[in-house]
CSV table of C-alpha atoms in Angstrom, one decimal:
chain,number,residue,atom,x,y,z
A,1,UNK,CA,-0.4,0.0,0.0
A,2,UNK,CA,1.3,3.5,-0.8
A,3,UNK,CA,2.3,5.6,2.5
A,4,UNK,CA,1.6,9.0,2.3
A,5,UNK,CA,2.9,11.9,4.8
A,6,UNK,CA,0.8,14.9,5.0
A,7,UNK,CA,1.6,16.1,8.9
A,8,UNK,CA,5.1,17.9,8.1
A,9,UNK,CA,4.1,20.3,10.1
A,10,UNK,CA,4.1,17.8,13.5
A,11,UNK,CA,7.9,16.7,12.4
A,12,UNK,CA,9.8,15.9,9.8
A,13,UNK,CA,11.7,12.7,8.4
A,14,UNK,CA,15.7,13.7,8.9
A,15,UNK,CA,17.0,14.2,6.1
A,16,UNK,CA,20.4,12.1,5.6
A,17,UNK,CA,22.8,14.9,4.8
A,18,UNK,CA,21.8,15.6,8.9
A,19,UNK,CA,22.1,11.7,9.2
A,20,UNK,CA,25.3,11.2,8.2
A,21,UNK,CA,26.6,14.9,9.9
A,22,UNK,CA,25.4,13.5,13.1
A,23,UNK,CA,26.5,9.8,13.2
A,24,UNK,CA,30.0,10.2,14.2
A,25,UNK,CA,28.6,12.0,16.9
A,26,UNK,CA,27.2,8.7,18.1
A,27,UNK,CA,30.4,6.6,17.9
A,28,UNK,CA,34.0,7.8,17.5
A,29,UNK,CA,33.5,12.1,18.0
A,30,UNK,CA,32.1,11.1,21.6
A,31,UNK,CA,33.9,13.2,23.9
A,32,UNK,CA,32.1,15.0,26.3
A,33,UNK,CA,32.3,19.2,25.3
A,34,UNK,CA,33.2,20.5,28.5
A,35,UNK,CA,36.1,18.3,28.5
A,36,UNK,CA,39.3,19.3,28.5
A,37,UNK,CA,41.5,17.0,26.4
A,38,UNK,CA,41.5,17.0,22.3
A,39,UNK,CA,38.3,14.6,22.3
A,40,UNK,CA,36.8,17.2,24.8
A,41,UNK,CA,37.9,20.3,22.3
A,42,UNK,CA,36.4,18.5,18.9
A,43,UNK,CA,33.1,17.8,20.5
A,44,UNK,CA,32.9,21.9,21.7
A,45,UNK,CA,34.2,23.0,18.1
A,46,UNK,CA,31.4,21.0,16.6
A,47,UNK,CA,28.6,22.7,18.8
A,48,UNK,CA,30.8,26.3,18.2
A,49,UNK,CA,30.1,25.2,14.6
A,50,UNK,CA,26.8,24.1,14.7
A,51,UNK,CA,25.7,27.2,17.5
A,52,UNK,CA,26.9,29.4,14.7
A,53,UNK,CA,24.8,27.6,11.6
A,54,UNK,CA,22.0,28.6,13.0
A,55,UNK,CA,22.9,32.1,14.0
A,56,UNK,CA,23.1,32.4,10.1
A,57,UNK,CA,19.4,31.3,9.5
A,58,UNK,CA,18.0,33.7,11.7
A,59,UNK,CA,20.9,36.2,11.4
A,60,UNK,CA,22.0,36.5,14.4
A,61,UNK,CA,25.3,36.4,16.3
A,62,UNK,CA,25.8,32.7,17.9
A,63,UNK,CA,26.7,34.1,21.2
A,64,UNK,CA,22.9,35.0,21.5
A,65,UNK,CA,22.0,30.9,20.7
A,66,UNK,CA,21.6,28.7,23.4
A,67,UNK,CA,20.7,25.2,22.6
A,68,UNK,CA,17.8,23.5,24.3
A,69,UNK,CA,16.4,19.8,24.7
A,70,UNK,CA,13.0,21.4,22.7
A,71,UNK,CA,11.2,24.0,21.0
A,72,UNK,CA,8.6,23.5,24.2
A,73,UNK,CA,11.5,23.8,26.6
A,74,UNK,CA,12.9,27.0,25.2
A,75,UNK,CA,9.1,28.9,25.2
A,76,UNK,CA,9.2,27.4,29.0
A,77,UNK,CA,12.6,29.2,29.7
A,78,UNK,CA,11.9,32.8,28.3
A,79,UNK,CA,8.5,33.5,29.9
A,80,UNK,CA,9.3,31.8,32.7
A,81,UNK,CA,13.1,33.1,33.0
A,82,UNK,CA,12.2,36.4,31.8
A,83,UNK,CA,8.4,36.5,34.1
A,84,UNK,CA,10.7,35.5,37.3
A,85,UNK,CA,14.0,38.3,36.2
A,86,UNK,CA,11.2,41.5,35.7
A,87,UNK,CA,9.7,40.4,39.0
A,88,UNK,CA,12.7,40.3,41.1
A,89,UNK,CA,13.6,43.8,39.4
A,90,UNK,CA,9.9,44.8,40.6
A,91,UNK,CA,8.8,45.8,37.3
A,92,UNK,CA,5.4,44.6,37.0
A,93,UNK,CA,3.5,41.0,36.4
A,94,UNK,CA,1.7,41.2,33.0
A,95,UNK,CA,1.8,38.9,30.7
A,96,UNK,CA,0.1,39.3,26.9
A,97,UNK,CA,0.1,36.3,24.9
A,98,UNK,CA,-2.7,35.1,22.5
A,99,UNK,CA,-5.3,32.9,22.2
A,100,UNK,CA,-4.4,31.5,19.2
A,101,UNK,CA,-0.7,30.6,21.3
A,102,UNK,CA,0.8,26.1,20.4
A,103,UNK,CA,0.4,24.7,23.5
A,104,UNK,CA,4.2,25.1,25.2
A,105,UNK,CA,2.7,28.7,25.1
A,106,UNK,CA,-0.6,29.3,27.0
A,107,UNK,CA,0.0,26.3,29.2
A,108,UNK,CA,2.8,27.8,30.3
A,109,UNK,CA,0.8,31.4,31.0
A,110,UNK,CA,-1.7,29.3,33.3
A,111,UNK,CA,1.7,28.1,35.6
A,112,UNK,CA,2.6,31.5,35.8
A,113,UNK,CA,-1.2,32.9,36.3
A,114,UNK,CA,-1.0,30.4,39.2
A,115,UNK,CA,1.9,32.1,40.6
A,116,UNK,CA,0.3,35.5,40.7
A,117,UNK,CA,0.7,37.2,37.3
A,118,UNK,CA,-2.0,38.4,35.1
A,119,UNK,CA,-2.2,37.2,31.3
A,120,UNK,CA,-4.2,39.5,28.6
A,121,UNK,CA,-5.0,36.4,25.4
A,122,UNK,CA,-5.7,38.8,22.8
A,123,UNK,CA,-8.4,37.7,19.8
A,124,UNK,CA,-8.0,37.0,16.4
A,125,UNK,CA,-9.9,37.7,13.3
A,126,UNK,CA,-11.1,34.9,11.1
A,127,UNK,CA,-8.2,34.6,9.6
A,128,UNK,CA,-6.1,34.2,12.3
A,129,UNK,CA,-4.5,37.5,12.9
A,130,UNK,CA,-4.0,39.8,16.3
A,131,UNK,CA,-5.3,42.8,15.9
A,132,UNK,CA,-1.9,45.3,16.7
A,133,UNK,CA,-4.8,48.2,17.9
A,134,UNK,CA,-5.4,45.3,20.6
A,135,UNK,CA,-2.0,44.3,21.4
A,136,UNK,CA,-1.4,48.6,22.3
A,137,UNK,CA,-4.3,48.6,24.0
A,138,UNK,CA,-3.6,45.7,26.3
A,139,UNK,CA,-0.5,47.4,27.8
A,140,UNK,CA,-0.7,49.0,31.7
A,141,UNK,CA,2.2,49.7,33.6
A,142,UNK,CA,2.5,46.6,34.9
A,143,UNK,CA,3.7,44.5,31.1
A,144,UNK,CA,6.5,43.0,31.5
A,145,UNK,CA,6.8,40.3,28.2
A,146,UNK,CA,4.7,40.1,25.3
A,147,UNK,CA,4.1,36.6,23.4
A,148,UNK,CA,3.1,36.3,19.9
A,149,UNK,CA,4.1,33.3,18.0
A,150,UNK,CA,5.2,34.1,14.2
A,151,UNK,CA,3.8,31.4,12.2
A,152,UNK,CA,0.2,29.0,13.7
A,153,UNK,CA,0.9,25.6,13.6
A,154,UNK,CA,-2.6,24.5,12.9
A,155,UNK,CA,-3.8,27.3,10.1
A,156,UNK,CA,-0.3,28.8,9.4
A,157,UNK,CA,-0.9,32.2,10.2
A,158,UNK,CA,2.4,34.9,9.8
A,159,UNK,CA,1.7,37.5,11.8
A,160,UNK,CA,3.0,40.8,11.2
A,161,UNK,CA,6.0,40.6,14.1
A,162,UNK,CA,7.9,43.7,13.0
A,163,UNK,CA,4.6,46.0,13.7
A,164,UNK,CA,4.0,44.3,17.0
A,165,UNK,CA,7.7,44.4,18.0
A,166,UNK,CA,7.7,48.2,17.4
A,167,UNK,CA,4.8,49.0,19.7
A,168,UNK,CA,6.2,46.5,22.3
A,169,UNK,CA,9.9,48.4,21.9
A,170,UNK,CA,7.5,52.1,22.1
A,171,UNK,CA,6.8,51.2,26.3
A,172,UNK,CA,10.0,48.6,26.6
A,173,UNK,CA,8.7,45.7,27.2
A,174,UNK,CA,10.5,42.0,25.7
A,175,UNK,CA,9.2,40.4,23.2
A,176,UNK,CA,9.2,37.1,22.4
A,177,UNK,CA,7.9,35.0,20.0
A,178,UNK,CA,7.3,31.4,19.6
A,179,UNK,CA,9.6,30.2,15.7
A,180,UNK,CA,9.5,26.8,15.4
A,181,UNK,CA,6.9,26.4,12.9
A,182,UNK,CA,8.3,29.9,11.3
A,183,UNK,CA,12.1,28.5,11.0
A,184,UNK,CA,13.0,27.0,8.1
A,185,UNK,CA,9.5,28.3,6.0
A,186,UNK,CA,9.7,32.0,6.6
A,187,UNK,CA,12.0,34.3,6.6
A,188,UNK,CA,13.6,35.3,9.5
A,189,UNK,CA,16.0,37.6,10.6
A,190,UNK,CA,15.8,39.0,13.9
A,191,UNK,CA,17.5,42.3,14.2
A,192,UNK,CA,15.2,43.2,11.2
A,193,UNK,CA,12.5,42.0,13.3
A,194,UNK,CA,13.9,43.5,17.0
A,195,UNK,CA,12.8,40.7,19.0
A,196,UNK,CA,14.1,39.8,21.9
A,197,UNK,CA,13.5,36.1,22.5
A,198,UNK,CA,12.4,33.5,19.6
A,199,UNK,CA,11.6,30.0,19.9
A,200,UNK,CA,13.0,26.7,18.1
A,201,UNK,CA,12.8,22.9,17.2
A,202,UNK,CA,15.2,21.1,15.3
A,203,UNK,CA,12.6,18.4,14.3
A,204,UNK,CA,10.4,20.6,12.2
A,205,UNK,CA,13.2,21.5,9.9
A,206,UNK,CA,14.5,18.6,9.2
A,207,UNK,CA,16.7,17.2,11.8
A,208,UNK,CA,16.2,15.2,15.2
A,209,UNK,CA,14.1,15.4,17.8
A,210,UNK,CA,14.8,16.4,21.1
A,211,UNK,CA,16.4,19.6,20.3
A,212,UNK,CA,15.9,23.4,20.2
A,213,UNK,CA,17.0,26.1,21.1
A,214,UNK,CA,15.9,29.8,22.0
A,215,UNK,CA,17.7,32.9,20.9
A,216,UNK,CA,18.0,35.5,23.1
A,217,UNK,CA,19.4,38.7,22.7
A,218,UNK,CA,22.2,40.5,23.9
A,219,UNK,CA,20.6,41.8,27.5
A,220,UNK,CA,18.5,40.3,28.0
A,221,UNK,CA,18.5,37.7,31.2
A,222,UNK,CA,16.0,35.4,32.1
A,223,UNK,CA,16.9,33.3,34.9
A,224,UNK,CA,17.8,29.4,34.3
A,225,UNK,CA,15.5,28.0,33.7
A,226,UNK,CA,18.4,24.4,34.4
A,227,UNK,CA,20.4,24.9,37.4
A,228,UNK,CA,23.4,22.3,37.6
A,229,UNK,CA,26.6,23.0,35.5
A,230,UNK,CA,28.4,25.9,33.6
A,231,UNK,CA,27.0,25.0,30.3
A,232,UNK,CA,25.9,27.0,27.3
A,233,UNK,CA,27.8,29.7,28.2
A,234,UNK,CA,26.3,29.2,32.4
A,235,UNK,CA,22.6,29.7,30.7
A,236,UNK,CA,21.4,26.4,30.3
A,237,UNK,CA,22.9,23.5,32.6
A,238,UNK,CA,23.2,19.9,31.4
A,239,UNK,CA,26.0,17.9,29.1
A,240,UNK,CA,24.5,18.9,25.6
A,241,UNK,CA,23.2,16.5,23.5
A,242,UNK,CA,26.4,16.9,21.5
A,243,UNK,CA,24.8,14.5,18.0
A,244,UNK,CA,21.3,16.4,18.2
A,245,UNK,CA,23.3,19.7,18.5
A,246,UNK,CA,25.0,18.4,15.1
A,247,UNK,CA,22.5,17.5,13.3
A,248,UNK,CA,20.0,20.9,13.9
A,249,UNK,CA,22.8,22.8,12.6
A,250,UNK,CA,23.8,20.9,9.8
A,251,UNK,CA,19.1,21.5,9.5
A,252,UNK,CA,19.7,25.4,9.6
A,253,UNK,CA,22.3,25.0,7.3
A,254,UNK,CA,20.3,23.1,4.8
A,255,UNK,CA,17.2,25.1,5.7
A,256,UNK,CA,19.5,28.6,4.7
A,257,UNK,CA,20.6,26.5,1.9
A,258,UNK,CA,17.6,25.8,0.2
A,259,UNK,CA,15.3,27.6,1.2
A,260,UNK,CA,13.7,29.4,-1.9
A,261,UNK,CA,14.0,26.4,-3.1
A,262,UNK,CA,12.3,24.4,0.0
A,263,UNK,CA,9.1,27.6,-0.1
A,264,UNK,CA,8.7,27.0,-3.7
A,265,UNK,CA,8.0,23.3,-3.9
A,266,UNK,CA,6.0,23.4,-1.1
A,267,UNK,CA,3.5,26.2,-2.1
A,268,UNK,CA,3.0,24.7,-5.4
A,269,UNK,CA,2.2,21.4,-4.3
A,270,UNK,CA,0.0,22.4,-1.2
A,271,UNK,CA,-1.7,25.0,-4.1
A,272,UNK,CA,-2.3,21.8,-6.1
A,273,UNK,CA,-3.4,20.1,-3.6
A,274,UNK,CA,-6.5,22.8,-2.9
A,275,UNK,CA,-6.9,23.6,-6.9
A,276,UNK,CA,-8.2,19.3,-6.9
A,277,UNK,CA,-9.9,19.3,-4.1
A,278,UNK,CA,-12.3,22.6,-4.1
A,279,UNK,CA,-12.6,20.7,-7.8
A,280,UNK,CA,-13.8,17.8,-7.2
A,281,UNK,CA,-15.1,17.3,-3.6
A,282,UNK,CA,-18.5,19.7,-2.6
A,283,UNK,CA,-19.1,21.5,0.7
A,284,UNK,CA,-15.8,22.3,2.0
A,285,UNK,CA,-13.6,25.1,3.1
A,286,UNK,CA,-10.5,27.0,3.5
A,287,UNK,CA,-9.6,27.9,7.2
A,288,UNK,CA,-7.2,31.2,7.3
A,289,UNK,CA,-6.3,33.6,4.6
A,290,UNK,CA,-3.9,31.6,2.0
A,291,UNK,CA,-1.9,34.9,2.0
A,292,UNK,CA,0.9,35.6,4.4
A,293,UNK,CA,0.7,31.9,4.9
A,294,UNK,CA,3.1,28.9,6.0
A,295,UNK,CA,4.1,27.5,2.3
A,296,UNK,CA,3.0,24.0,3.1
A,297,UNK,CA,0.5,24.3,5.2
A,298,UNK,CA,-3.6,23.4,4.6
A,299,UNK,CA,-6.0,23.5,6.7
A,300,UNK,CA,-9.9,22.2,5.6
A,301,UNK,CA,-13.3,22.0,6.8
A,302,UNK,CA,-14.7,18.8,5.4
A,303,UNK,CA,-18.7,19.7,6.3
A,304,UNK,CA,-21.2,17.4,7.4
A,305,UNK,CA,-18.3,14.1,8.7
A,306,UNK,CA,-16.8,14.1,11.6
A,307,UNK,CA,-12.8,15.0,11.5
A,308,UNK,CA,-11.6,11.8,13.7
A,309,UNK,CA,-13.6,9.0,11.2
A,310,UNK,CA,-11.9,11.2,8.0
A,311,UNK,CA,-8.8,10.6,9.8
A,312,UNK,CA,-8.6,6.8,10.5
A,313,UNK,CA,-10.0,5.4,7.6
A,314,UNK,CA,-7.3,8.6,5.4
A,315,UNK,CA,-4.6,5.7,7.6
A,316,UNK,CA,-6.3,2.8,6.1
A,317,UNK,CA,-5.5,3.8,3.3
A,318,UNK,CA,-1.1,5.2,4.4
A,319,UNK,CA,-1.9,8.7,5.1
A,320,UNK,CA,-1.3,9.7,7.8
A,321,UNK,CA,-3.3,13.6,8.2
A,322,UNK,CA,-4.1,16.1,11.4
A,323,UNK,CA,-7.1,16.9,12.4
A,324,UNK,CA,-6.4,20.5,14.1
A,325,UNK,CA,-3.1,20.4,16.4
A,326,UNK,CA,-1.1,17.4,16.2
A,327,UNK,CA,0.0,17.9,19.6
A,328,UNK,CA,-3.7,18.0,21.1
A,329,UNK,CA,-5.5,15.2,18.3
A,330,UNK,CA,-5.9,12.7,21.5
A,331,UNK,CA,-8.2,15.5,22.7
A,332,UNK,CA,-12.3,15.8,22.1
A,333,UNK,CA,-11.7,19.2,22.7
A,334,UNK,CA,-12.2,21.5,19.8
A,335,UNK,CA,-9.0,23.5,18.6
A,336,UNK,CA,-8.8,25.9,20.7
A,337,UNK,CA,-6.8,27.6,17.7
A,338,UNK,CA,-10.3,27.6,15.2
A,339,UNK,CA,-12.3,28.3,17.8
A,340,UNK,CA,-10.6,31.7,18.7
A,341,UNK,CA,-11.3,32.5,14.5
A,342,UNK,CA,-14.8,32.0,15.4
A,343,UNK,CA,-15.4,28.6,13.7
A,344,UNK,CA,-18.0,26.9,14.8
A,345,UNK,CA,-17.9,23.7,16.6
A,346,UNK,CA,-19.8,21.6,14.3
A,347,UNK,CA,-17.1,23.3,11.9
A,348,UNK,CA,-14.4,22.7,14.2
A,349,UNK,CA,-15.1,18.9,14.4
A,350,UNK,CA,-15.2,17.9,10.7
A,351,UNK,CA,-11.0,19.2,9.8
A,352,UNK,CA,-8.1,17.8,9.4
A,353,UNK,CA,-5.0,19.8,8.6
A,354,UNK,CA,-2.4,19.0,5.8
A,355,UNK,CA,0.9,20.1,5.6
A,356,UNK,CA,3.6,19.0,2.6
A,357,UNK,CA,7.3,19.1,2.7
A,358,UNK,CA,10.2,18.6,1.0
A,359,UNK,CA,9.6,14.6,0.1
A,360,UNK,CA,5.3,15.3,-1.3
A,361,UNK,CA,5.0,14.8,-4.5
A,362,UNK,CA,2.2,15.8,-6.8
A,363,UNK,CA,1.2,12.0,-7.7
A,364,UNK,CA,1.3,12.2,-4.1
A,365,UNK,CA,-2.1,14.7,-3.9
A,366,UNK,CA,-3.3,12.9,-6.9
A,367,UNK,CA,-3.3,8.7,-4.2
A,368,UNK,CA,-4.6,11.3,-1.2
A,369,UNK,CA,-7.3,13.4,-3.4
A,370,UNK,CA,-8.5,9.8,-5.4
A,371,UNK,CA,-9.0,8.0,-1.9
A,372,UNK,CA,-10.1,11.6,0.2
A,373,UNK,CA,-13.5,11.7,-2.2
A,374,UNK,CA,-14.0,8.2,-1.6
A,375,UNK,CA,-13.9,8.7,2.4
A,376,UNK,CA,-15.5,12.0,1.8
A,377,UNK,CA,-18.6,10.2,0.2
A,378,UNK,CA,-18.8,6.9,2.4
A,379,UNK,CA,-19.0,9.5,5.3
A,380,UNK,CA,-22.0,11.3,4.1
A,381,UNK,CA,-23.4,8.8,2.9
A,382,UNK,CA,-24.2,7.5,6.6
A,383,UNK,CA,-24.6,11.5,7.8
A,384,UNK,CA,-27.8,11.6,9.4
A,385,UNK,CA,-28.2,15.0,6.8
A,386,UNK,CA,-28.0,12.8,4.1
A,387,UNK,CA,-30.9,13.0,2.7
A,388,UNK,CA,-31.4,16.6,2.8
A,389,UNK,CA,-28.3,17.4,0.4
A,390,UNK,CA,-28.8,14.5,-1.4
A,391,UNK,CA,-25.7,12.0,-1.2
A,392,UNK,CA,-28.3,9.7,-1.1
């Protein structure tokens, strides 16, 4: 049976170039980077190289890149570290974020709220965009941090972070952005954006799982999140995941080298998928704008059917998709992102996210749509409203 993977926003396969770069650091070059003999020094040099590779991808200085265990850890460190640091300085206790953030942000904000911080959650429009005026209106004299994601993980909407950072700077408020879905998919220049913190993850750009990073602009001093040794310039303790860091660096190098090719391929295949679905399957709706969107993201509502059933039947045909956010796909709760965008609950439950990547072909799309058409027909035939729609 043919296998077609359409969940690149959940994770990506490790590219062979990345894997080959990592292998020696499991078997030959395994020295502890904190050791002073040659094996350790060689490992430290490999980490320094990877740090520069990642810094080059986002136009940062290597000294501003700190490796973490995941994008989630990077989010937690940015929020908890700055919240703690600012409160200790007596700056205030108010944080601003949005209703459509990844749960790594939302749950961290819930944690902070339980420990004395106030959190404002900004709404979005029907495209999933934040109105910068809403951000400015939410700022108070107690606001100590703003965290707004660059690219949404469910509908792919790209926020105007630069304008919102400009607002934050006028009030001298630190700004964090979750850049996990953006990395390698939209241009990122931290100097042009002006952000103080940016979270990243390796497994979204064809690198290994269990590797993340946090960009911390020079001058920003969040409290350390993990305590112990002096690794990561004394900011993040723990023996470094040497193969993972090397893999992340190589994946970043490839992402920079092949950026235009990747975006062109992803958007062309995604648009081909969109055209076939719209032309051949009735009663479908695309969630979010097709402008300023992640190049591989397509979030589709199939009216009058249930998304979980669609996912299962597609999986039986070797096709992998996601219902809303992959991180919450085991929950029966409707997508908080689509809910915030004003999508009715009954439509949310009929929604799937399909994301393409470097290894997705138009032939894959043809197979998917041919199977999808048949599955949608079958599910609508057993829908309680099939007589009303005339599907019998």
